[in-house]
Amino acid sequence: MSLFTFIIAQVSGYGLDKPITKNPPYPISATPQLPFEVYSEEFAKILETKPTLVHLAQGFGFTEGPVYLAIKDKDEGYLLFTDQINDNIWILRWHGLLPYNQITPLSWSKPVIFRHPSNIADGQTADLEGRLLTAETTGRRVSITDLDGQVKTLVGFYEGKPLNSPNDLVVKSDGTVWFTDPGYGCLQFPQDCYLPNNVYRFEPQTKKIEAIITDLKMPNGIAFSPDEKILYVIDSAAIQAPRTYYEKRPHAIYAYDVTADGAHVANQRLFSVVSPGFPDGMRLDSNGNIYVGALDGVQVFNPKGMLIGKILLPKETANLTFGGKDNNILFICSSDSVWAVKLNAKGAKKVPIIDIKQSI
């Protein structure tokens, strides 16, 4: 049995072919039903008639990098996320909307540690084969975790110099990896930065890496529009080190047109300024709406850059992802907790599928 299979077997409690364990109900005090602020009919249509935030897990240092992997031929899957403070990657077994097509205590199992240490893992995504890609702050690399559990370096240098501290990443439909590399790791840890704070495009087949955006102060979250004709990148330079905030520095989302060759960008423009605080990670739904982690929770913008609604959370929210059988569960990493809400919207990217049998 592979390491990957062993760990996900632990998540299910009894093993891959045994009955699902039942979680005890979580205390009501841990699941405050915070308001959903609706500024447009567009957002009202995204919400259920009675939208409900569900508290999946808590007690972490600072959660980031959620990515959902579906299990082939099953309605179930796995949510992986990072804890930067405690240097962990966690994995949570998702059983689905049980019962009554709703999120209940039957929907998930208690998370377990997937990898420690993680080199202060930050953003994560999956490649086209369902392998985990992780932006590592102190590892100064983008790593790839094969289904057999082996962790390797996908890319760690540019022009012979080590990367600064990769922050977030996205995989395009052609298999290329686009990632941000700000200098946060060099501000927070004893390491030096030798490169500008760039956004890179990496071709796994040819090993070619190219800096495609070089003029942002602190490139952070990154995502493509559903048709991949627009690249969105967050500049979060308003925060430099923990517990700092410089209001006059960027806290915004920028949009770029992807050129005809699919490998470069042009026509930079301000998409939206995000406040209070600063934007961090983001994901899009199939209609092109952008969901952004911010100080007050999740802010949602339509493709024109208009704020259409908010999912308010009690603490600073870093990142999020869509997942579940129908790709309509929004998993949210917010400070020391992980939340979920069922929406009338689906993620722009298809849910990556893993074949557990092939990994054994």
PDB file of N, CA and C in Angstrom, residues 170-269:
ATOM      1  N   VAL A 170      -1.761  27.880 -10.113  1.00  0.00           N
ATOM      2  CA  VAL A 170      -2.903  27.362 -10.856  1.00  0.00           C
ATOM      3  C   VAL A 170      -2.366  26.588 -12.050  1.00  0.00           C
ATOM      4  N   VAL A 171      -3.086  25.545 -12.453  1.00  0.00           N
ATOM      5  CA  VAL A 171      -2.691  24.739 -13.606  1.00  0.00           C
ATOM      6  C   VAL A 171      -3.647  25.022 -14.755  1.00  0.00           C
ATOM      7  N   LYS A 172      -3.089  25.421 -15.880  1.00  0.00           N
ATOM      8  CA  LYS A 172      -3.883  25.697 -17.073  1.00  0.00           C
ATOM      9  C   LYS A 172      -4.247  24.377 -17.759  1.00  0.00           C
ATOM     10  N   SER A 173      -5.223  24.413 -18.645  1.00  0.00           N
ATOM     11  CA  SER A 173      -5.688  23.189 -19.312  1.00  0.00           C
ATOM     12  C   SER A 173      -4.631  22.544 -20.187  1.00  0.00           C
ATOM     13  N   ASP A 174      -3.562  23.275 -20.538  1.00  0.00           N
ATOM     14  CA  ASP A 174      -2.467  22.686 -21.312  1.00  0.00           C
ATOM     15  C   ASP A 174      -1.416  22.043 -20.422  1.00  0.00           C
ATOM     16  N   GLY A 175      -1.660  22.042 -19.118  1.00  0.00           N
ATOM     17  CA  GLY A 175      -0.744  21.414 -18.172  1.00  0.00           C
ATOM     18  C   GLY A 175       0.317  22.327 -17.595  1.00  0.00           C
ATOM     19  N   THR A 176       0.421  23.549 -18.095  1.00  0.00           N
ATOM     20  CA  THR A 176       1.422  24.471 -17.563  1.00  0.00           C
ATOM     21  C   THR A 176       1.012  24.975 -16.182  1.00  0.00           C
ATOM     22  N   VAL A 177       2.029  25.269 -15.379  1.00  0.00           N
ATOM     23  CA  VAL A 177       1.815  25.722 -14.007  1.00  0.00           C
ATOM     24  C   VAL A 177       2.177  27.202 -13.922  1.00  0.00           C
ATOM     25  N   TRP A 178       1.230  28.018 -13.485  1.00  0.00           N
ATOM     26  CA  TRP A 178       1.435  29.451 -13.329  1.00  0.00           C
ATOM     27  C   TRP A 178       1.416  29.741 -11.830  1.00  0.00           C
ATOM     28  N   PHE A 179       2.475  30.407 -11.333  1.00  0.00           N
ATOM     29  CA  PHE A 179       2.545  30.607  -9.887  1.00  0.00           C
ATOM     30  C   PHE A 179       3.156  31.954  -9.530  1.00  0.00           C
ATOM     31  N   THR A 180       2.795  32.415  -8.334  1.00  0.00           N
ATOM     32  CA  THR A 180       3.297  33.690  -7.825  1.00  0.00           C
ATOM     33  C   THR A 180       4.463  33.429  -6.878  1.00  0.00           C
ATOM     34  N   ASP A 181       5.404  34.372  -6.830  1.00  0.00           N
ATOM     35  CA  ASP A 181       6.603  34.194  -6.011  1.00  0.00           C
ATOM     36  C   ASP A 181       6.986  35.505  -5.332  1.00  0.00           C
ATOM     37  N   PRO A 182       6.214  35.933  -4.328  1.00  0.00           N
ATOM     38  CA  PRO A 182       6.542  37.161  -3.602  1.00  0.00           C
ATOM     39  C   PRO A 182       7.679  36.909  -2.608  1.00  0.00           C
ATOM     40  N   GLY A 183       8.076  37.951  -1.910  1.00  0.00           N
ATOM     41  CA  GLY A 183       9.174  37.831  -0.964  1.00  0.00           C
ATOM     42  C   GLY A 183       8.739  37.666   0.477  1.00  0.00           C
ATOM     43  N   TYR A 184       7.539  37.150   0.715  1.00  0.00           N
ATOM     44  CA  TYR A 184       7.061  37.021   2.093  1.00  0.00           C
ATOM     45  C   TYR A 184       7.972  36.129   2.941  1.00  0.00           C
ATOM     46  N   GLY A 185       8.450  35.060   2.364  1.00  0.00           N
ATOM     47  CA  GLY A 185       9.324  34.166   3.121  1.00  0.00           C
ATOM     48  C   GLY A 185      10.589  34.847   3.588  1.00  0.00           C
ATOM     49  N   CYS A 186      11.074  35.787   2.796  1.00  0.00           N
ATOM     50  CA  CYS A 186      12.303  36.502   3.156  1.00  0.00           C
ATOM     51  C   CYS A 186      12.048  37.579   4.193  1.00  0.00           C
ATOM     52  N   LEU A 187      10.794  37.981   4.376  1.00  0.00           N
ATOM     53  CA  LEU A 187      10.451  38.946   5.411  1.00  0.00           C
ATOM     54  C   LEU A 187      10.171  38.254   6.751  1.00  0.00           C
ATOM     55  N   GLN A 188       9.796  36.982   6.689  1.00  0.00           N
ATOM     56  CA  GLN A 188       9.347  36.291   7.892  1.00  0.00           C
ATOM     57  C   GLN A 188      10.328  35.247   8.406  1.00  0.00           C
ATOM     58  N   PHE A 189      11.252  34.808   7.561  1.00  0.00           N
ATOM     59  CA  PHE A 189      12.170  33.738   7.943  1.00  0.00           C
ATOM     60  C   PHE A 189      13.606  34.145   7.598  1.00  0.00           C
ATOM     61  N   PRO A 190      14.577  33.505   8.201  1.00  0.00           N
ATOM     62  CA  PRO A 190      15.977  33.853   7.903  1.00  0.00           C
ATOM     63  C   PRO A 190      16.433  33.298   6.554  1.00  0.00           C
ATOM     64  N   GLN A 191      15.948  33.911   5.501  1.00  0.00           N
ATOM     65  CA  GLN A 191      16.363  33.559   4.150  1.00  0.00           C
ATOM     66  C   GLN A 191      16.401  34.831   3.316  1.00  0.00           C
ATOM     67  N   ASP A 192      17.265  34.845   2.325  1.00  0.00           N
ATOM     68  CA  ASP A 192      17.438  36.013   1.469  1.00  0.00           C
ATOM     69  C   ASP A 192      16.769  35.800   0.124  1.00  0.00           C
ATOM     70  N   CYS A 193      16.241  36.881  -0.442  1.00  0.00           N
ATOM     71  CA  CYS A 193      15.634  36.837  -1.763  1.00  0.00           C
ATOM     72  C   CYS A 193      16.623  37.372  -2.791  1.00  0.00           C
ATOM     73  N   TYR A 194      16.721  36.657  -3.906  1.00  0.00           N
ATOM     74  CA  TYR A 194      17.668  37.038  -4.956  1.00  0.00           C
ATOM     75  C   TYR A 194      16.965  37.411  -6.259  1.00  0.00           C
ATOM     76  N   LEU A 195      15.638  37.338  -6.259  1.00  0.00           N
ATOM     77  CA  LEU A 195      14.873  37.581  -7.480  1.00  0.00           C
ATOM     78  C   LEU A 195      13.800  38.635  -7.235  1.00  0.00           C
ATOM     79  N   PRO A 196      13.349  39.308  -8.293  1.00  0.00           N
ATOM     80  CA  PRO A 196      12.174  40.185  -8.158  1.00  0.00           C
ATOM     81  C   PRO A 196      10.945  39.347  -7.800  1.00  0.00           C
ATOM     82  N   ASN A 197       9.915  40.015  -7.322  1.00  0.00           N
ATOM     83  CA  ASN A 197       8.672  39.323  -6.977  1.00  0.00           C
ATOM     84  C   ASN A 197       7.855  39.085  -8.243  1.00  0.00           C
ATOM     85  N   ASN A 198       8.101  37.973  -8.894  1.00  0.00           N
ATOM     86  CA  ASN A 198       7.542  37.697 -10.216  1.00  0.00           C
ATOM     87  C   ASN A 198       6.355  36.743 -10.168  1.00  0.00           C
ATOM     88  N   VAL A 199       5.661  36.694 -11.310  1.00  0.00           N
ATOM     89  CA  VAL A 199       4.693  35.635 -11.594  1.00  0.00           C
ATOM     90  C   VAL A 199       5.298  34.803 -12.720  1.00  0.00           C
ATOM     91  N   TYR A 200       5.321  33.474 -12.544  1.00  0.00           N
ATOM     92  CA  TYR A 200       5.999  32.600 -13.496  1.00  0.00           C
ATOM     93  C   TYR A 200       5.042  31.645 -14.204  1.00  0.00           C
ATOM     94  N   ARG A 201       5.479  31.221 -15.375  1.00  0.00           N
ATOM     95  CA  ARG A 201       4.822  30.132 -16.115  1.00  0.00           C
ATOM     96  C   ARG A 201       5.845  29.021 -16.290  1.00  0.00           C
ATOM     97  N   PHE A 202       5.474  27.803 -15.890  1.00  0.00           N
ATOM     98  CA  PHE A 202       6.393  26.671 -15.942  1.00  0.00           C
ATOM     99  C   PHE A 202       5.792  25.553 -16.791  1.00  0.00           C
ATOM    100  N   GLU A 203       6.596  25.029 -17.709  1.00  0.00           N
ATOM    101  CA  GLU A 203       6.179  23.910 -18.552  1.00  0.00           C
ATOM    102  C   GLU A 203       6.797  22.618 -18.001  1.00  0.00           C
ATOM    103  N   PRO A 204       6.011  21.747 -17.385  1.00  0.00           N
ATOM    104  CA  PRO A 204       6.566  20.519 -16.806  1.00  0.00           C
ATOM    105  C   PRO A 204       7.263  19.618 -17.830  1.00  0.00           C
ATOM    106  N   GLN A 205       6.792  19.610 -19.062  1.00  0.00           N
ATOM    107  CA  GLN A 205       7.390  18.726 -20.065  1.00  0.00           C
ATOM    108  C   GLN A 205       8.780  19.177 -20.481  1.00  0.00           C
ATOM    109  N   THR A 206       8.933  20.471 -20.716  1.00  0.00           N
ATOM    110  CA  THR A 206      10.218  20.996 -21.198  1.00  0.00           C
ATOM    111  C   THR A 206      11.083  21.560 -20.073  1.00  0.00           C
ATOM    112  N   LYS A 207      10.502  21.717 -18.877  1.00  0.00           N
ATOM    113  CA  LYS A 207      11.172  22.326 -17.720  1.00  0.00           C
ATOM    114  C   LYS A 207      11.467  23.812 -17.938  1.00  0.00           C
ATOM    115  N   LYS A 208      10.818  24.420 -18.898  1.00  0.00           N
ATOM    116  CA  LYS A 208      11.034  25.836 -19.173  1.00  0.00           C
ATOM    117  C   LYS A 208      10.252  26.684 -18.187  1.00  0.00           C
ATOM    118  N   ILE A 209      10.924  27.664 -17.604  1.00  0.00           N
ATOM    119  CA  ILE A 209      10.276  28.604 -16.700  1.00  0.00           C
ATOM    120  C   ILE A 209      10.482  30.015 -17.226  1.00  0.00           C
ATOM    121  N   GLU A 210       9.425  30.811 -17.200  1.00  0.00           N
ATOM    122  CA  GLU A 210       9.487  32.158 -17.740  1.00  0.00           C
ATOM    123  C   GLU A 210       8.741  33.114 -16.814  1.00  0.00           C
ATOM    124  N   ALA A 211       9.329  34.262 -16.541  1.00  0.00           N
ATOM    125  CA  ALA A 211       8.666  35.311 -15.763  1.00  0.00           C
ATOM    126  C   ALA A 211       7.711  36.053 -16.691  1.00  0.00           C
ATOM    127  N   ILE A 212       6.421  35.983 -16.401  1.00  0.00           N
ATOM    128  CA  ILE A 212       5.432  36.593 -17.295  1.00  0.00           C
ATOM    129  C   ILE A 212       4.882  37.904 -16.759  1.00  0.00           C
ATOM    130  N   ILE A 213       4.984  38.123 -15.438  1.00  0.00           N
ATOM    131  CA  ILE A 213       4.590  39.392 -14.831  1.00  0.00           C
ATOM    132  C   ILE A 213       5.696  39.779 -13.854  1.00  0.00           C
ATOM    133  N   THR A 214       6.239  40.968 -14.032  1.00  0.00           N
ATOM    134  CA  THR A 214       7.407  41.367 -13.244  1.00  0.00           C
ATOM    135  C   THR A 214       7.223  42.685 -12.489  1.00  0.00           C
ATOM    136  N   ASP A 215       6.042  43.291 -12.566  1.00  0.00           N
ATOM    137  CA  ASP A 215       5.879  44.636 -12.006  1.00  0.00           C
ATOM    138  C   ASP A 215       4.892  44.728 -10.852  1.00  0.00           C
ATOM    139  N   LEU A 216       4.461  43.600 -10.285  1.00  0.00           N
ATOM    140  CA  LEU A 216       3.612  43.649  -9.102  1.00  0.00           C
ATOM    141  C   LEU A 216       4.491  43.690  -7.852  1.00  0.00           C
ATOM    142  N   LYS A 217       3.986  44.329  -6.804  1.00  0.00           N
ATOM    143  CA  LYS A 217       4.771  44.464  -5.581  1.00  0.00           C
ATOM    144  C   LYS A 217       4.847  43.149  -4.815  1.00  0.00           C
ATOM    145  N   MET A 218       3.683  42.544  -4.572  1.00  0.00           N
ATOM    146  CA  MET A 218       3.605  41.275  -3.846  1.00  0.00           C
ATOM    147  C   MET A 218       2.539  40.386  -4.485  1.00  0.00           C
ATOM    148  N   PRO A 219       2.862  39.732  -5.601  1.00  0.00           N
ATOM    149  CA  PRO A 219       1.874  38.859  -6.252  1.00  0.00           C
ATOM    150  C   PRO A 219       1.478  37.717  -5.332  1.00  0.00           C
ATOM    151  N   ASN A 220       0.180  37.469  -5.254  1.00  0.00           N
ATOM    152  CA  ASN A 220      -0.333  36.504  -4.289  1.00  0.00           C
ATOM    153  C   ASN A 220      -1.267  35.510  -4.976  1.00  0.00           C
ATOM    154  N   GLY A 221      -2.579  35.613  -4.765  1.00  0.00           N
ATOM    155  CA  GLY A 221      -3.522  34.682  -5.382  1.00  0.00           C
ATOM    156  C   GLY A 221      -3.529  34.787  -6.895  1.00  0.00           C
ATOM    157  N   ILE A 222      -3.843  33.671  -7.567  1.00  0.00           N
ATOM    158  CA  ILE A 222      -3.811  33.627  -9.028  1.00  0.00           C
ATOM    159  C   ILE A 222      -4.887  32.671  -9.529  1.00  0.00           C
ATOM    160  N   ALA A 223      -5.567  33.052 -10.612  1.00  0.00           N
ATOM    161  CA  ALA A 223      -6.641  32.213 -11.153  1.00  0.00           C
ATOM    162  C   ALA A 223      -6.950  32.625 -12.586  1.00  0.00           C
ATOM    163  N   PHE A 224      -7.487  31.691 -13.352  1.00  0.00           N
ATOM    164  CA  PHE A 224      -7.925  31.955 -14.721  1.00  0.00           C
ATOM    165  C   PHE A 224      -9.445  32.086 -14.782  1.00  0.00           C
ATOM    166  N   SER A 225      -9.910  32.847 -15.769  1.00  0.00           N
ATOM    167  CA  SER A 225     -11.336  32.875 -16.076  1.00  0.00           C
ATOM    168  C   SER A 225     -11.740  31.505 -16.612  1.00  0.00           C
ATOM    169  N   PRO A 226     -13.032  31.188 -16.639  1.00  0.00           N
ATOM    170  CA  PRO A 226     -13.457  29.859 -17.102  1.00  0.00           C
ATOM    171  C   PRO A 226     -12.951  29.490 -18.494  1.00  0.00           C
ATOM    172  N   ASP A 227     -12.857  30.478 -19.411  1.00  0.00           N
ATOM    173  CA  ASP A 227     -12.368  30.183 -20.761  1.00  0.00           C
ATOM    174  C   ASP A 227     -10.856  30.377 -20.892  1.00  0.00           C
ATOM    175  N   GLU A 228     -10.199  30.699 -19.789  1.00  0.00           N
ATOM    176  CA  GLU A 228      -8.742  30.895 -19.723  1.00  0.00           C
ATOM    177  C   GLU A 228      -8.251  32.030 -20.620  1.00  0.00           C
ATOM    178  N   LYS A 229      -9.129  32.960 -20.947  1.00  0.00           N
ATOM    179  CA  LYS A 229      -8.716  34.118 -21.742  1.00  0.00           C
ATOM    180  C   LYS A 229      -8.250  35.286 -20.868  1.00  0.00           C
ATOM    181  N   ILE A 230      -8.559  35.202 -19.571  1.00  0.00           N
ATOM    182  CA  ILE A 230      -8.156  36.252 -18.634  1.00  0.00           C
ATOM    183  C   ILE A 230      -7.428  35.604 -17.458  1.00  0.00           C
ATOM    184  N   LEU A 231      -6.303  36.195 -17.069  1.00  0.00           N
ATOM    185  CA  LEU A 231      -5.591  35.782 -15.871  1.00  0.00           C
ATOM    186  C   LEU A 231      -5.801  36.848 -14.809  1.00  0.00           C
ATOM    187  N   TYR A 232      -6.191  36.421 -13.605  1.00  0.00           N
ATOM    188  CA  TYR A 232      -6.349  37.322 -12.480  1.00  0.00           C
ATOM    189  C   TYR A 232      -5.214  37.087 -11.489  1.00  0.00           C
ATOM    190  N   VAL A 233      -4.617  38.176 -11.009  1.00  0.00           N
ATOM    191  CA  VAL A 233      -3.537  38.068 -10.025  1.00  0.00           C
ATOM    192  C   VAL A 233      -3.771  39.102  -8.933  1.00  0.00           C
ATOM    193  N   ILE A 234      -3.608  38.682  -7.696  1.00  0.00           N
ATOM    194  CA  ILE A 234      -3.739  39.569  -6.547  1.00  0.00           C
ATOM    195  C   ILE A 234      -2.383  40.174  -6.208  1.00  0.00           C
ATOM    196  N   ASP A 235      -2.397  41.469  -5.890  1.00  0.00           N
ATOM    197  CA  ASP A 235      -1.223  42.128  -5.325  1.00  0.00           C
ATOM    198  C   ASP A 235      -1.591  42.507  -3.893  1.00  0.00           C
ATOM    199  N   SER A 236      -0.929  41.865  -2.931  1.00  0.00           N
ATOM    200  CA  SER A 236      -1.266  42.070  -1.518  1.00  0.00           C
ATOM    201  C   SER A 236      -0.156  42.801  -0.778  1.00  0.00           C
ATOM    202  N   ALA A 237       0.478  43.751  -1.445  1.00  0.00           N
ATOM    203  CA  ALA A 237       1.606  44.476  -0.848  1.00  0.00           C
ATOM    204  C   ALA A 237       1.209  45.318   0.359  1.00  0.00           C
ATOM    205  N   ALA A 238      -0.091  45.480   0.613  1.00  0.00           N
ATOM    206  CA  ALA A 238      -0.524  46.216   1.802  1.00  0.00           C
ATOM    207  C   ALA A 238      -0.055  45.528   3.075  1.00  0.00           C
ATOM    208  N   ILE A 239       0.152  44.216   3.008  1.00  0.00           N
ATOM    209  CA  ILE A 239       0.739  43.496   4.138  1.00  0.00           C
ATOM    210  C   ILE A 239       2.165  43.107   3.750  1.00  0.00           C
ATOM    211  N   GLN A 240       3.105  43.406   4.623  1.00  0.00           N
ATOM    212  CA  GLN A 240       4.495  43.069   4.395  1.00  0.00           C
ATOM    213  C   GLN A 240       4.920  41.914   5.307  1.00  0.00           C
ATOM    214  N   ALA A 241       4.837  42.128   6.577  1.00  0.00           N
ATOM    215  CA  ALA A 241       5.112  41.084   7.556  1.00  0.00           C
ATOM    216  C   ALA A 241       3.851  40.890   8.388  1.00  0.00           C
ATOM    217  N   PRO A 242       3.779  39.806   9.176  1.00  0.00           N
ATOM    218  CA  PRO A 242       2.590  39.585  10.004  1.00  0.00           C
ATOM    219  C   PRO A 242       2.263  40.796  10.876  1.00  0.00           C
ATOM    220  N   ARG A 243       0.960  41.067  10.973  1.00  0.00           N
ATOM    221  CA  ARG A 243       0.434  42.159  11.809  1.00  0.00           C
ATOM    222  C   ARG A 243       0.881  43.540  11.332  1.00  0.00           C
ATOM    223  N   THR A 244       1.151  43.663  10.040  1.00  0.00           N
ATOM    224  CA  THR A 244       1.425  44.970   9.454  1.00  0.00           C
ATOM    225  C   THR A 244       0.368  45.271   8.402  1.00  0.00           C
ATOM    226  N   TYR A 245       0.130  46.553   8.153  1.00  0.00           N
ATOM    227  CA  TYR A 245      -0.814  46.937   7.120  1.00  0.00           C
ATOM    228  C   TYR A 245      -0.490  48.343   6.637  1.00  0.00           C
ATOM    229  N   TYR A 246      -0.265  48.448   5.328  1.00  0.00           N
ATOM    230  CA  TYR A 246       0.065  49.728   4.703  1.00  0.00           C
ATOM    231  C   TYR A 246      -1.030  50.049   3.689  1.00  0.00           C
ATOM    232  N   GLU A 247      -1.959  50.870   4.114  1.00  0.00           N
ATOM    233  CA  GLU A 247      -3.171  51.125   3.327  1.00  0.00           C
ATOM    234  C   GLU A 247      -2.873  51.675   1.935  1.00  0.00           C
ATOM    235  N   LYS A 248      -1.785  52.416   1.789  1.00  0.00           N
ATOM    236  CA  LYS A 248      -1.487  53.042   0.508  1.00  0.00           C
ATOM    237  C   LYS A 248      -0.789  52.094  -0.472  1.00  0.00           C
ATOM    238  N   ARG A 249      -0.413  50.914   0.009  1.00  0.00           N
ATOM    239  CA  ARG A 249       0.167  49.919  -0.884  1.00  0.00           C
ATOM    240  C   ARG A 249      -0.944  49.036  -1.455  1.00  0.00           C
ATOM    241  N   PRO A 250      -0.668  48.331  -2.553  1.00  0.00           N
ATOM    242  CA  PRO A 250      -1.733  47.587  -3.246  1.00  0.00           C
ATOM    243  C   PRO A 250      -2.435  46.558  -2.368  1.00  0.00           C
ATOM    244  N   HIS A 251      -3.749  46.522  -2.489  1.00  0.00           N
ATOM    245  CA  HIS A 251      -4.586  45.454  -1.924  1.00  0.00           C
ATOM    246  C   HIS A 251      -5.705  45.245  -2.948  1.00  0.00           C
ATOM    247  N   ALA A 252      -5.300  44.696  -4.089  1.00  0.00           N
ATOM    248  CA  ALA A 252      -6.178  44.707  -5.259  1.00  0.00           C
ATOM    249  C   ALA A 252      -6.006  43.457  -6.117  1.00  0.00           C
ATOM    250  N   ILE A 253      -6.974  43.297  -7.024  1.00  0.00           N
ATOM    251  CA  ILE A 253      -6.930  42.232  -8.032  1.00  0.00           C
ATOM    252  C   ILE A 253      -6.688  42.889  -9.391  1.00  0.00           C
ATOM    253  N   TYR A 254      -5.752  42.341 -10.157  1.00  0.00           N
ATOM    254  CA  TYR A 254      -5.474  42.838 -11.499  1.00  0.00           C
ATOM    255  C   TYR A 254      -5.869  41.776 -12.519  1.00  0.00           C
ATOM    256  N   ALA A 255      -6.318  42.229 -13.673  1.00  0.00           N
ATOM    257  CA  ALA A 255      -6.712  41.330 -14.754  1.00  0.00           C
ATOM    258  C   ALA A 255      -5.775  41.515 -15.942  1.00  0.00           C
ATOM    259  N   TYR A 256      -5.501  40.413 -16.637  1.00  0.00           N
ATOM    260  CA  TYR A 256      -4.628  40.422 -17.814  1.00  0.00           C
ATOM    261  C   TYR A 256      -5.277  39.582 -18.919  1.00  0.00           C
ATOM    262  N   ASP A 257      -5.123  40.014 -20.142  1.00  0.00           N
ATOM    263  CA  ASP A 257      -5.551  39.201 -21.278  1.00  0.00           C
ATOM    264  C   ASP A 257      -4.467  38.170 -21.588  1.00  0.00           C
ATOM    265  N   VAL A 258      -4.868  36.924 -21.753  1.00  0.00           N
ATOM    266  CA  VAL A 258      -3.929  35.881 -22.159  1.00  0.00           C
ATOM    267  C   VAL A 258      -3.739  35.987 -23.666  1.00  0.00           C
ATOM    268  N   THR A 259      -2.506  36.037 -24.110  1.00  0.00           N
ATOM    269  CA  THR A 259      -2.211  36.233 -25.532  1.00  0.00           C
ATOM    270  C   THR A 259      -2.588  34.998 -26.345  1.00  0.00           C
ATOM    271  N   ALA A 260      -2.589  35.164 -27.657  1.00  0.00           N
ATOM    272  CA  ALA A 260      -3.043  34.107 -28.570  1.00  0.00           C
ATOM    273  C   ALA A 260      -2.223  32.827 -28.435  1.00  0.00           C
ATOM    274  N   ASP A 261      -0.952  32.950 -28.066  1.00  0.00           N
ATOM    275  CA  ASP A 261      -0.129  31.748 -27.924  1.00  0.00           C
ATOM    276  C   ASP A 261      -0.408  31.010 -26.612  1.00  0.00           C
ATOM    277  N   GLY A 262      -1.243  31.593 -25.750  1.00  0.00           N
ATOM    278  CA  GLY A 262      -1.613  30.950 -24.498  1.00  0.00           C
ATOM    279  C   GLY A 262      -0.520  30.931 -23.459  1.00  0.00           C
ATOM    280  N   ALA A 263       0.583  31.632 -23.721  1.00  0.00           N
ATOM    281  CA  ALA A 263       1.750  31.528 -22.855  1.00  0.00           C
ATOM    282  C   ALA A 263       2.170  32.856 -22.231  1.00  0.00           C
ATOM    283  N   HIS A 264       1.515  33.948 -22.599  1.00  0.00           N
ATOM    284  CA  HIS A 264       1.892  35.258 -22.081  1.00  0.00           C
ATOM    285  C   HIS A 264       0.634  36.068 -21.776  1.00  0.00           C
ATOM    286  N   VAL A 265       0.828  37.237 -21.176  1.00  0.00           N
ATOM    287  CA  VAL A 265      -0.311  38.095 -20.850  1.00  0.00           C
ATOM    288  C   VAL A 265      -0.034  39.522 -21.311  1.00  0.00           C
ATOM    289  N   ALA A 266      -1.119  40.274 -21.473  1.00  0.00           N
ATOM    290  CA  ALA A 266      -1.013  41.664 -21.918  1.00  0.00           C
ATOM    291  C   ALA A 266      -2.191  42.449 -21.351  1.00  0.00           C
ATOM    292  N   ASN A 267      -2.136  43.783 -21.512  1.00  0.00           N
ATOM    293  CA  ASN A 267      -3.239  44.659 -21.139  1.00  0.00           C
ATOM    294  C   ASN A 267      -3.590  44.556 -19.657  1.00  0.00           C
ATOM    295  N   GLN A 268      -2.617  44.845 -18.806  1.00  0.00           N
ATOM    296  CA  GLN A 268      -2.877  44.858 -17.367  1.00  0.00           C
ATOM    297  C   GLN A 268      -3.895  45.949 -17.018  1.00  0.00           C
ATOM    298  N   ARG A 269      -4.838  45.608 -16.136  1.00  0.00           N
ATOM    299  CA  ARG A 269      -5.835  46.580 -15.699  1.00  0.00           C
ATOM    300  C   ARG A 269      -6.282  46.242 -14.282  1.00  0.00           C
TER     301      ARG A 269
END
